[in-house]
PDB file of N, CA, C and O in Angstrom:
ATOM      1  N   MET C   1      -2.952  -7.292  -5.325  1.00 88.00           N
ATOM      2  CA  MET C   1      -2.060  -6.307  -4.793  1.00 88.00           C
ATOM      3  C   MET C   1      -0.698  -6.954  -4.648  1.00 88.00           C
ATOM      4  O   MET C   1      -0.568  -7.979  -3.972  1.00 88.00           O
ATOM      5  N   THR C   2       0.292  -6.398  -5.317  1.00 93.00           N
ATOM      6  CA  THR C   2       1.654  -6.924  -5.220  1.00 93.00           C
ATOM      7  C   THR C   2       2.652  -5.771  -5.183  1.00 93.00           C
ATOM      8  O   THR C   2       2.348  -4.656  -5.596  1.00 93.00           O
ATOM      9  N   VAL C   3       3.829  -6.083  -4.685  1.00 94.00           N
ATOM     10  CA  VAL C   3       4.973  -5.168  -4.736  1.00 94.00           C
ATOM     11  C   VAL C   3       6.167  -5.982  -5.220  1.00 94.00           C
ATOM     12  O   VAL C   3       6.139  -7.212  -5.218  1.00 94.00           O
ATOM     13  N   ASP C   4       7.220  -5.286  -5.611  1.00 92.00           N
ATOM     14  CA  ASP C   4       8.351  -5.953  -6.255  1.00 92.00           C
ATOM     15  C   ASP C   4       9.478  -6.363  -5.305  1.00 92.00           C
ATOM     16  O   ASP C   4      10.605  -6.532  -5.742  1.00 92.00           O
ATOM     17  N   THR C   5       9.182  -6.529  -4.025  1.00 95.00           N
ATOM     18  CA  THR C   5      10.197  -6.978  -3.081  1.00 95.00           C
ATOM     19  C   THR C   5       9.574  -7.913  -2.051  1.00 95.00           C
ATOM     20  O   THR C   5       8.430  -7.697  -1.631  1.00 95.00           O
ATOM     21  N   PRO C   6      10.300  -8.939  -1.636  1.00 95.00           N
ATOM     22  CA  PRO C   6       9.770  -9.829  -0.600  1.00 95.00           C
ATOM     23  C   PRO C   6       9.854  -9.214   0.795  1.00 95.00           C
ATOM     24  O   PRO C   6       9.349  -9.796   1.753  1.00 95.00           O
ATOM     25  N   TYR C   7      10.458  -8.040   0.913  1.00 97.00           N
ATOM     26  CA  TYR C   7      10.614  -7.387   2.215  1.00 97.00           C
ATOM     27  C   TYR C   7       9.447  -6.482   2.592  1.00 97.00           C
ATOM     28  O   TYR C   7       9.459  -5.857   3.641  1.00 97.00           O
ATOM     29  N   VAL C   8       8.426  -6.422   1.729  1.00 98.00           N
ATOM     30  CA  VAL C   8       7.222  -5.647   2.026  1.00 98.00           C
ATOM     31  C   VAL C   8       6.014  -6.552   1.830  1.00 98.00           C
ATOM     32  O   VAL C   8       5.828  -7.127   0.759  1.00 98.00           O
ATOM     33  N   SER C   9       5.220  -6.682   2.879  1.00 96.00           N
ATOM     34  CA  SER C   9       3.964  -7.423   2.780  1.00 96.00           C
ATOM     35  C   SER C   9       2.899  -6.465   2.272  1.00 96.00           C
ATOM     36  O   SER C   9       2.834  -5.309   2.686  1.00 96.00           O
ATOM     37  N   ALA C  10       2.056  -6.958   1.382  1.00 96.00           N
ATOM     38  CA  ALA C  10       0.985  -6.140   0.808  1.00 96.00           C
ATOM     39  C   ALA C  10      -0.309  -6.934   0.854  1.00 96.00           C
ATOM     40  O   ALA C  10      -0.339  -8.105   0.472  1.00 96.00           O
ATOM     41  N   ASP C  11      -1.362  -6.274   1.328  1.00 95.00           N
ATOM     42  CA  ASP C  11      -2.652  -6.941   1.380  1.00 95.00           C
ATOM     43  C   ASP C  11      -3.761  -5.914   1.220  1.00 95.00           C
ATOM     44  O   ASP C  11      -3.560  -4.719   1.456  1.00 95.00           O
ATOM     45  N   THR C  12      -4.926  -6.389   0.825  1.00 95.00           N
ATOM     46  CA  THR C  12      -6.095  -5.538   0.645  1.00 95.00           C
ATOM     47  C   THR C  12      -7.143  -5.924   1.681  1.00 95.00           C
ATOM     48  O   THR C  12      -7.384  -7.104   1.914  1.00 95.00           O
ATOM     49  N   VAL C  13      -7.745  -4.902   2.287  1.00 95.00           N
ATOM     50  CA  VAL C  13      -8.793  -5.109   3.284  1.00 95.00           C
ATOM     51  C   VAL C  13     -10.030  -4.347   2.836  1.00 95.00           C
ATOM     52  O   VAL C  13      -9.932  -3.180   2.448  1.00 95.00           O
ATOM     53  N   ARG C  14     -11.188  -4.996   2.874  1.00 96.00           N
ATOM     54  CA  ARG C  14     -12.454  -4.349   2.503  1.00 96.00           C
ATOM     55  C   ARG C  14     -13.202  -3.968   3.781  1.00 96.00           C
ATOM     56  O   ARG C  14     -13.480  -4.822   4.619  1.00 96.00           O
ATOM     57  N   HIS C  15     -13.531  -2.677   3.900  1.00 95.00           N
ATOM     58  CA  HIS C  15     -14.311  -2.178   5.032  1.00 95.00           C
ATOM     59  C   HIS C  15     -15.767  -2.577   4.828  1.00 95.00           C
ATOM     60  O   HIS C  15     -16.212  -2.781   3.695  1.00 95.00           O
ATOM     61  N   GLU C  16     -16.526  -2.648   5.885  1.00 96.00           N
ATOM     62  CA  GLU C  16     -17.940  -3.054   5.772  1.00 96.00           C
ATOM     63  C   GLU C  16     -18.767  -2.086   4.922  1.00 96.00           C
ATOM     64  O   GLU C  16     -19.809  -2.460   4.389  1.00 96.00           O
ATOM     65  N   ASP C  17     -18.299  -0.840   4.760  1.00 95.00           N
ATOM     66  CA  ASP C  17     -19.030   0.117   3.914  1.00 95.00           C
ATOM     67  C   ASP C  17     -18.630   0.019   2.440  1.00 95.00           C
ATOM     68  O   ASP C  17     -19.096   0.791   1.612  1.00 95.00           O
ATOM     69  N   GLY C  18     -17.748  -0.938   2.099  1.00 93.00           N
ATOM     70  CA  GLY C  18     -17.368  -1.173   0.711  1.00 93.00           C
ATOM     71  C   GLY C  18     -16.040  -0.570   0.293  1.00 93.00           C
ATOM     72  O   GLY C  18     -15.493  -0.931  -0.741  1.00 93.00           O
ATOM     73  N   ARG C  19     -15.506   0.358   1.083  1.00 94.00           N
ATOM     74  CA  ARG C  19     -14.196   0.926   0.727  1.00 94.00           C
ATOM     75  C   ARG C  19     -13.130  -0.156   0.854  1.00 94.00           C
ATOM     76  O   ARG C  19     -13.234  -1.052   1.678  1.00 94.00           O
ATOM     77  N   ARG C  20     -12.092  -0.037   0.001  1.00 96.00           N
ATOM     78  CA  ARG C  20     -10.987  -0.999   0.028  1.00 96.00           C
ATOM     79  C   ARG C  20      -9.689  -0.273   0.337  1.00 96.00           C
ATOM     80  O   ARG C  20      -9.407   0.789  -0.213  1.00 96.00           O
ATOM     81  N   PHE C  21      -8.907  -0.878   1.205  1.00 96.00           N
ATOM     82  CA  PHE C  21      -7.647  -0.296   1.640  1.00 96.00           C
ATOM     83  C   PHE C  21      -6.505  -1.262   1.389  1.00 96.00           C
ATOM     84  O   PHE C  21      -6.671  -2.474   1.497  1.00 96.00           O
ATOM     85  N   VAL C  22      -5.362  -0.712   1.061  1.00 96.00           N
ATOM     86  CA  VAL C  22      -4.145  -1.489   0.862  1.00 96.00           C
ATOM     87  C   VAL C  22      -3.201  -1.195   2.015  1.00 96.00           C
ATOM     88  O   VAL C  22      -2.968  -0.027   2.358  1.00 96.00           O
ATOM     89  N   TRP C  23      -2.687  -2.246   2.609  1.00 97.00           N
ATOM     90  CA  TRP C  23      -1.699  -2.130   3.677  1.00 97.00           C
ATOM     91  C   TRP C  23      -0.352  -2.560   3.114  1.00 97.00           C
ATOM     92  O   TRP C  23      -0.236  -3.641   2.537  1.00 97.00           O
ATOM     93  N   LEU C  24       0.649  -1.715   3.291  1.00 98.00           N
ATOM     94  CA  LEU C  24       2.029  -2.032   2.920  1.00 98.00           C
ATOM     95  C   LEU C  24       2.838  -2.036   4.220  1.00 98.00           C
ATOM     96  O   LEU C  24       2.881  -1.026   4.930  1.00 98.00           O
ATOM     97  N   VAL C  25       3.459  -3.155   4.519  1.00 98.00           N
ATOM     98  CA  VAL C  25       4.177  -3.318   5.784  1.00 98.00           C
ATOM     99  C   VAL C  25       5.605  -3.755   5.484  1.00 98.00           C
ATOM    100  O   VAL C  25       5.835  -4.831   4.943  1.00 98.00           O
ATOM    101  N   SER C  26       6.559  -2.898   5.850  1.00 98.00           N
ATOM    102  CA  SER C  26       7.967  -3.209   5.603  1.00 98.00           C
ATOM    103  C   SER C  26       8.509  -4.139   6.681  1.00 98.00           C
ATOM    104  O   SER C  26       8.244  -3.945   7.871  1.00 98.00           O
ATOM    105  N   GLN C  27       9.284  -5.107   6.246  1.00 97.00           N
ATOM    106  CA  GLN C  27       9.962  -6.023   7.156  1.00 97.00           C
ATOM    107  C   GLN C  27      11.472  -5.833   7.055  1.00 97.00           C
ATOM    108  O   GLN C  27      12.242  -6.726   7.383  1.00 97.00           O
ATOM    109  N   SER C  28      11.873  -4.644   6.618  1.00 98.00           N
ATOM    110  CA  SER C  28      13.285  -4.357   6.386  1.00 98.00           C
ATOM    111  C   SER C  28      13.806  -3.317   7.379  1.00 98.00           C
ATOM    112  O   SER C  28      13.103  -2.363   7.720  1.00 98.00           O
ATOM    113  N   ALA C  29      15.056  -3.473   7.778  1.00 98.00           N
ATOM    114  CA  ALA C  29      15.702  -2.493   8.652  1.00 98.00           C
ATOM    115  C   ALA C  29      16.171  -1.274   7.862  1.00 98.00           C
ATOM    116  O   ALA C  29      16.668  -0.309   8.449  1.00 98.00           O
ATOM    117  N   ASP C  30      16.012  -1.306   6.541  1.00 97.00           N
ATOM    118  CA  ASP C  30      16.380  -0.190   5.671  1.00 97.00           C
ATOM    119  C   ASP C  30      15.115   0.419   5.061  1.00 97.00           C
ATOM    120  O   ASP C  30      14.108  -0.265   4.890  1.00 97.00           O
ATOM    121  N   ALA C  31      15.187   1.692   4.706  1.00 98.00           N
ATOM    122  CA  ALA C  31      14.079   2.316   3.980  1.00 98.00           C
ATOM    123  C   ALA C  31      13.963   1.654   2.604  1.00 98.00           C
ATOM    124  O   ALA C  31      14.968   1.309   1.985  1.00 98.00           O
ATOM    125  N   LEU C  32      12.736   1.461   2.150  1.00 97.00           N
ATOM    126  CA  LEU C  32      12.492   0.827   0.857  1.00 97.00           C
ATOM    127  C   LEU C  32      11.491   1.656   0.062  1.00 97.00           C
ATOM    128  O   LEU C  32      10.521   2.171   0.621  1.00 97.00           O
ATOM    129  N   THR C  33      11.696   1.740  -1.234  1.00 97.00           N
ATOM    130  CA  THR C  33      10.731   2.370  -2.129  1.00 97.00           C
ATOM    131  C   THR C  33      10.142   1.291  -3.019  1.00 97.00           C
ATOM    132  O   THR C  33      10.874   0.517  -3.629  1.00 97.00           O
ATOM    133  N   VAL C  34       8.809   1.228  -3.048  1.00 97.00           N
ATOM    134  CA  VAL C  34       8.116   0.212  -3.838  1.00 97.00           C
ATOM    135  C   VAL C  34       7.093   0.876  -4.754  1.00 97.00           C
ATOM    136  O   VAL C  34       6.642   1.988  -4.506  1.00 97.00           O
ATOM    137  N   ARG C  35       6.748   0.152  -5.809  1.00 95.00           N
ATOM    138  CA  ARG C  35       5.694   0.577  -6.746  1.00 95.00           C
ATOM    139  C   ARG C  35       4.584  -0.475  -6.664  1.00 95.00           C
ATOM    140  O   ARG C  35       4.659  -1.503  -7.340  1.00 95.00           O
ATOM    141  N   PRO C  36       3.577  -0.220  -5.830  1.00 95.00           N
ATOM    142  CA  PRO C  36       2.500  -1.199  -5.697  1.00 95.00           C
ATOM    143  C   PRO C  36       1.738  -1.381  -7.003  1.00 95.00           C
ATOM    144  O   PRO C  36       1.497  -0.420  -7.729  1.00 95.00           O
ATOM    145  N   ARG C  37       1.379  -2.626  -7.297  1.00 93.00           N
ATOM    146  CA  ARG C  37       0.557  -2.944  -8.460  1.00 93.00           C
ATOM    147  C   ARG C  37      -0.791  -3.429  -7.945  1.00 93.00           C
ATOM    148  O   ARG C  37      -0.862  -4.454  -7.262  1.00 93.00           O
ATOM    149  N   ALA C  38      -1.829  -2.658  -8.282  1.00 92.00           N
ATOM    150  CA  ALA C  38      -3.169  -2.963  -7.782  1.00 92.00           C
ATOM    151  C   ALA C  38      -4.164  -2.946  -8.933  1.00 92.00           C
ATOM    152  O   ALA C  38      -3.875  -2.426 -10.013  1.00 92.00           O
ATOM    153  N   GLU C  39      -5.348  -3.470  -8.685  1.00 90.00           N
ATOM    154  CA  GLU C  39      -6.388  -3.554  -9.708  1.00 90.00           C
ATOM    155  C   GLU C  39      -7.075  -2.215  -9.961  1.00 90.00           C
ATOM    156  O   GLU C  39      -7.840  -2.089 -10.906  1.00 90.00           O
ATOM    157  N   ALA C  40      -6.821  -1.229  -9.117  1.00 93.00           N
ATOM    158  CA  ALA C  40      -7.427   0.093  -9.257  1.00 93.00           C
ATOM    159  C   ALA C  40      -6.416   1.131  -8.781  1.00 93.00           C
ATOM    160  O   ALA C  40      -5.431   0.784  -8.123  1.00 93.00           O
ATOM    161  N   PRO C  41      -6.624   2.413  -9.114  1.00 95.00           N
ATOM    162  CA  PRO C  41      -5.706   3.452  -8.647  1.00 95.00           C
ATOM    163  C   PRO C  41      -5.651   3.513  -7.117  1.00 95.00           C
ATOM    164  O   PRO C  41      -6.632   3.218  -6.434  1.00 95.00           O
ATOM    165  N   LEU C  42      -4.507   3.915  -6.616  1.00 96.00           N
ATOM    166  CA  LEU C  42      -4.298   4.073  -5.175  1.00 96.00           C
ATOM    167  C   LEU C  42      -4.190   5.549  -4.843  1.00 96.00           C
ATOM    168  O   LEU C  42      -3.568   6.321  -5.577  1.00 96.00           O
ATOM    169  N   ARG C  43      -4.780   5.932  -3.710  1.00 96.00           N
ATOM    170  CA  ARG C  43      -4.678   7.307  -3.217  1.00 96.00           C
ATOM    171  C   ARG C  43      -4.393   7.256  -1.723  1.00 96.00           C
ATOM    172  O   ARG C  43      -4.737   6.289  -1.043  1.00 96.00           O
ATOM    173  N   GLY C  44      -3.779   8.321  -1.231  1.00 93.00           N
ATOM    174  CA  GLY C  44      -3.562   8.421   0.211  1.00 93.00           C
ATOM    175  C   GLY C  44      -4.890   8.515   0.929  1.00 93.00           C
ATOM    176  O   GLY C  44      -5.921   8.853   0.330  1.00 93.00           O
ATOM    177  N   LEU C  45      -4.890   8.238   2.208  1.00 92.00           N
ATOM    178  CA  LEU C  45      -6.120   8.350   2.988  1.00 92.00           C
ATOM    179  C   LEU C  45      -6.589   9.790   2.981  1.00 92.00           C
ATOM    180  O   LEU C  45      -5.793  10.711   3.099  1.00 92.00           O
ATOM    181  N   GLY C  46      -7.871   9.999   2.827  1.00 85.00           N
ATOM    182  CA  GLY C  46      -8.411  11.347   2.772  1.00 85.00           C
ATOM    183  C   GLY C  46      -8.376  11.959   1.391  1.00 85.00           C
ATOM    184  O   GLY C  46      -8.590  13.157   1.225  1.00 85.00           O
ATOM    185  N   GLY C  47      -8.059  11.166   0.376  1.00 83.00           N
ATOM    186  CA  GLY C  47      -8.038  11.670  -1.001  1.00 83.00           C
ATOM    187  C   GLY C  47      -6.667  12.145  -1.413  1.00 83.00           C
ATOM    188  O   GLY C  47      -5.655  11.727  -0.866  1.00 83.00           O
ATOM    189  N   GLY C  48      -6.648  13.046  -2.363  1.00 81.00           N
ATOM    190  CA  GLY C  48      -5.375  13.563  -2.847  1.00 81.00           C
ATOM    191  C   GLY C  48      -4.964  12.933  -4.153  1.00 81.00           C
ATOM    192  O   GLY C  48      -5.735  12.240  -4.812  1.00 81.00           O
ATOM    193  N   ALA C  49      -3.721  13.150  -4.494  1.00 88.00           N
ATOM    194  CA  ALA C  49      -3.180  12.682  -5.770  1.00 88.00           C
ATOM    195  C   ALA C  49      -3.013  11.161  -5.772  1.00 88.00           C
ATOM    196  O   ALA C  49      -2.868  10.531  -4.727  1.00 88.00           O
ATOM    197  N   ARG C  50      -3.006  10.618  -6.967  1.00 94.00           N
ATOM    198  CA  ARG C  50      -2.774   9.192  -7.142  1.00 94.00           C
ATOM    199  C   ARG C  50      -1.369   8.842  -6.651  1.00 94.00           C
ATOM    200  O   ARG C  50      -0.414   9.581  -6.880  1.00 94.00           O
ATOM    201  N   VAL C  51      -1.259   7.701  -6.001  1.00 95.00           N
ATOM    202  CA  VAL C  51       0.025   7.232  -5.473  1.00 95.00           C
ATOM    203  C   VAL C  51       0.517   6.097  -6.364  1.00 95.00           C
ATOM    204  O   VAL C  51      -0.188   5.103  -6.554  1.00 95.00           O
ATOM    205  N   THR C  52       1.718   6.253  -6.909  1.00 95.00           N
ATOM    206  CA  THR C  52       2.296   5.196  -7.737  1.00 95.00           C
ATOM    207  C   THR C  52       3.582   4.639  -7.139  1.00 95.00           C
ATOM    208  O   THR C  52       4.052   3.585  -7.550  1.00 95.00           O
ATOM    209  N   GLU C  53       4.134   5.354  -6.181  1.00 96.00           N
ATOM    210  CA  GLU C  53       5.385   4.940  -5.546  1.00 96.00           C
ATOM    211  C   GLU C  53       5.308   5.294  -4.064  1.00 96.00           C
ATOM    212  O   GLU C  53       4.823   6.357  -3.709  1.00 96.00           O
ATOM    213  N   VAL C  54       5.800   4.390  -3.218  1.00 96.00           N
ATOM    214  CA  VAL C  54       5.742   4.582  -1.775  1.00 96.00           C
ATOM    215  C   VAL C  54       7.118   4.305  -1.190  1.00 96.00           C
ATOM    216  O   VAL C  54       7.715   3.270  -1.472  1.00 96.00           O
ATOM    217  N   THR C  55       7.602   5.226  -0.373  1.00 97.00           N
ATOM    218  CA  THR C  55       8.836   4.995   0.373  1.00 97.00           C
ATOM    219  C   THR C  55       8.457   4.703   1.821  1.00 97.00           C
ATOM    220  O   THR C  55       7.813   5.520   2.478  1.00 97.00           O
ATOM    221  N   LEU C  56       8.851   3.528   2.262  1.00 98.00           N
ATOM    222  CA  LEU C  56       8.569   3.103   3.630  1.00 98.00           C
ATOM    223  C   LEU C  56       9.828   3.236   4.469  1.00 98.00           C
ATOM    224  O   LEU C  56      10.905   2.797   4.049  1.00 98.00           O
ATOM    225  N   PRO C  57       9.716   3.813   5.662  1.00 98.00           N
ATOM    226  CA  PRO C  57      10.879   3.854   6.553  1.00 98.00           C
ATOM    227  C   PRO C  57      11.150   2.437   7.077  1.00 98.00           C
ATOM    228  O   PRO C  57      10.325   1.532   6.878  1.00 98.00           O
ATOM    229  N   PRO C  58      12.262   2.222   7.758  1.00 98.00           N
ATOM    230  CA  PRO C  58      12.539   0.899   8.316  1.00 98.00           C
ATOM    231  C   PRO C  58      11.347   0.402   9.147  1.00 98.00           C
ATOM    232  O   PRO C  58      10.843   1.119  10.015  1.00 98.00           O
ATOM    233  N   PHE C  59      10.880  -0.782   8.837  1.00 98.00           N
ATOM    234  CA  PHE C  59       9.757  -1.430   9.516  1.00 98.00           C
ATOM    235  C   PHE C  59       8.494  -0.564   9.510  1.00 98.00           C
ATOM    236  O   PHE C  59       7.632  -0.696  10.374  1.00 98.00           O
ATOM    237  N   GLY C  60       8.353   0.291   8.510  1.00 98.00           N
ATOM    238  CA  GLY C  60       7.220   1.211   8.419  1.00 98.00           C
ATOM    239  C   GLY C  60       5.979   0.583   7.810  1.00 98.00           C
ATOM    240  O   GLY C  60       6.023  -0.483   7.198  1.00 98.00           O
ATOM    241  N   VAL C  61       4.865   1.293   7.988  1.00 98.00           N
ATOM    242  CA  VAL C  61       3.564   0.870   7.470  1.00 98.00           C
ATOM    243  C   VAL C  61       2.929   2.032   6.749  1.00 98.00           C
ATOM    244  O   VAL C  61       3.020   3.192   7.198  1.00 98.00           O
ATOM    245  N   ARG C  62       2.267   1.756   5.633  1.00 96.00           N
ATOM    246  CA  ARG C  62       1.505   2.787   4.912  1.00 96.00           C
ATOM    247  C   ARG C  62       0.182   2.174   4.494  1.00 96.00           C
ATOM    248  O   ARG C  62       0.138   1.033   4.027  1.00 96.00           O
ATOM    249  N   VAL C  63      -0.886   2.919   4.697  1.00 96.00           N
ATOM    250  CA  VAL C  63      -2.223   2.484   4.300  1.00 96.00           C
ATOM    251  C   VAL C  63      -2.698   3.424   3.193  1.00 96.00           C
ATOM    252  O   VAL C  63      -2.632   4.639   3.337  1.00 96.00           O
ATOM    253  N   LEU C  64      -3.156   2.844   2.102  1.00 96.00           N
ATOM    254  CA  LEU C  64      -3.674   3.589   0.952  1.00 96.00           C
ATOM    255  C   LEU C  64      -5.090   3.119   0.668  1.00 96.00           C
ATOM    256  O   LEU C  64      -5.480   2.025   1.084  1.00 96.00           O
ATOM    257  N   GLU C  65      -5.835   3.934  -0.084  1.00 96.00           N
ATOM    258  CA  GLU C  65      -7.186   3.530  -0.448  1.00 96.00           C
ATOM    259  C   GLU C  65      -7.234   3.204  -1.940  1.00 96.00           C
ATOM    260  O   GLU C  65      -6.702   3.932  -2.768  1.00 96.00           O
ATOM    261  N   LEU C  66      -7.877   2.086  -2.258  1.00 94.00           N
ATOM    262  CA  LEU C  66      -8.142   1.725  -3.654  1.00 94.00           C
ATOM    263  C   LEU C  66      -9.382   2.493  -4.091  1.00 94.00           C
ATOM    264  O   LEU C  66     -10.413   2.437  -3.431  1.00 94.00           O
ATOM    265  N   VAL C  67      -9.273   3.220  -5.191  1.00 91.00           N
ATOM    266  CA  VAL C  67     -10.429   4.019  -5.652  1.00 91.00           C
ATOM    267  C   VAL C  67     -10.850   3.623  -7.053  1.00 91.00           C
ATOM    268  O   VAL C  67     -10.143   3.002  -7.780  1.00 91.00           O
TER     269      VAL C  67
END
């Protein structure tokens, strides 16, 4: 799991039931848009459309699911 800026931390967490989640955490005082690169498609929590781009507010956090 990677993003194209050093101002966003990205990591993958595996739940005990096998689901995998990606955490994107902004360390910037400005809004940032990133294109996460992962080993599998990303979707918002609860399903929905594939996510290819994420806009994080200042110091914002977004959690996605690897599917």
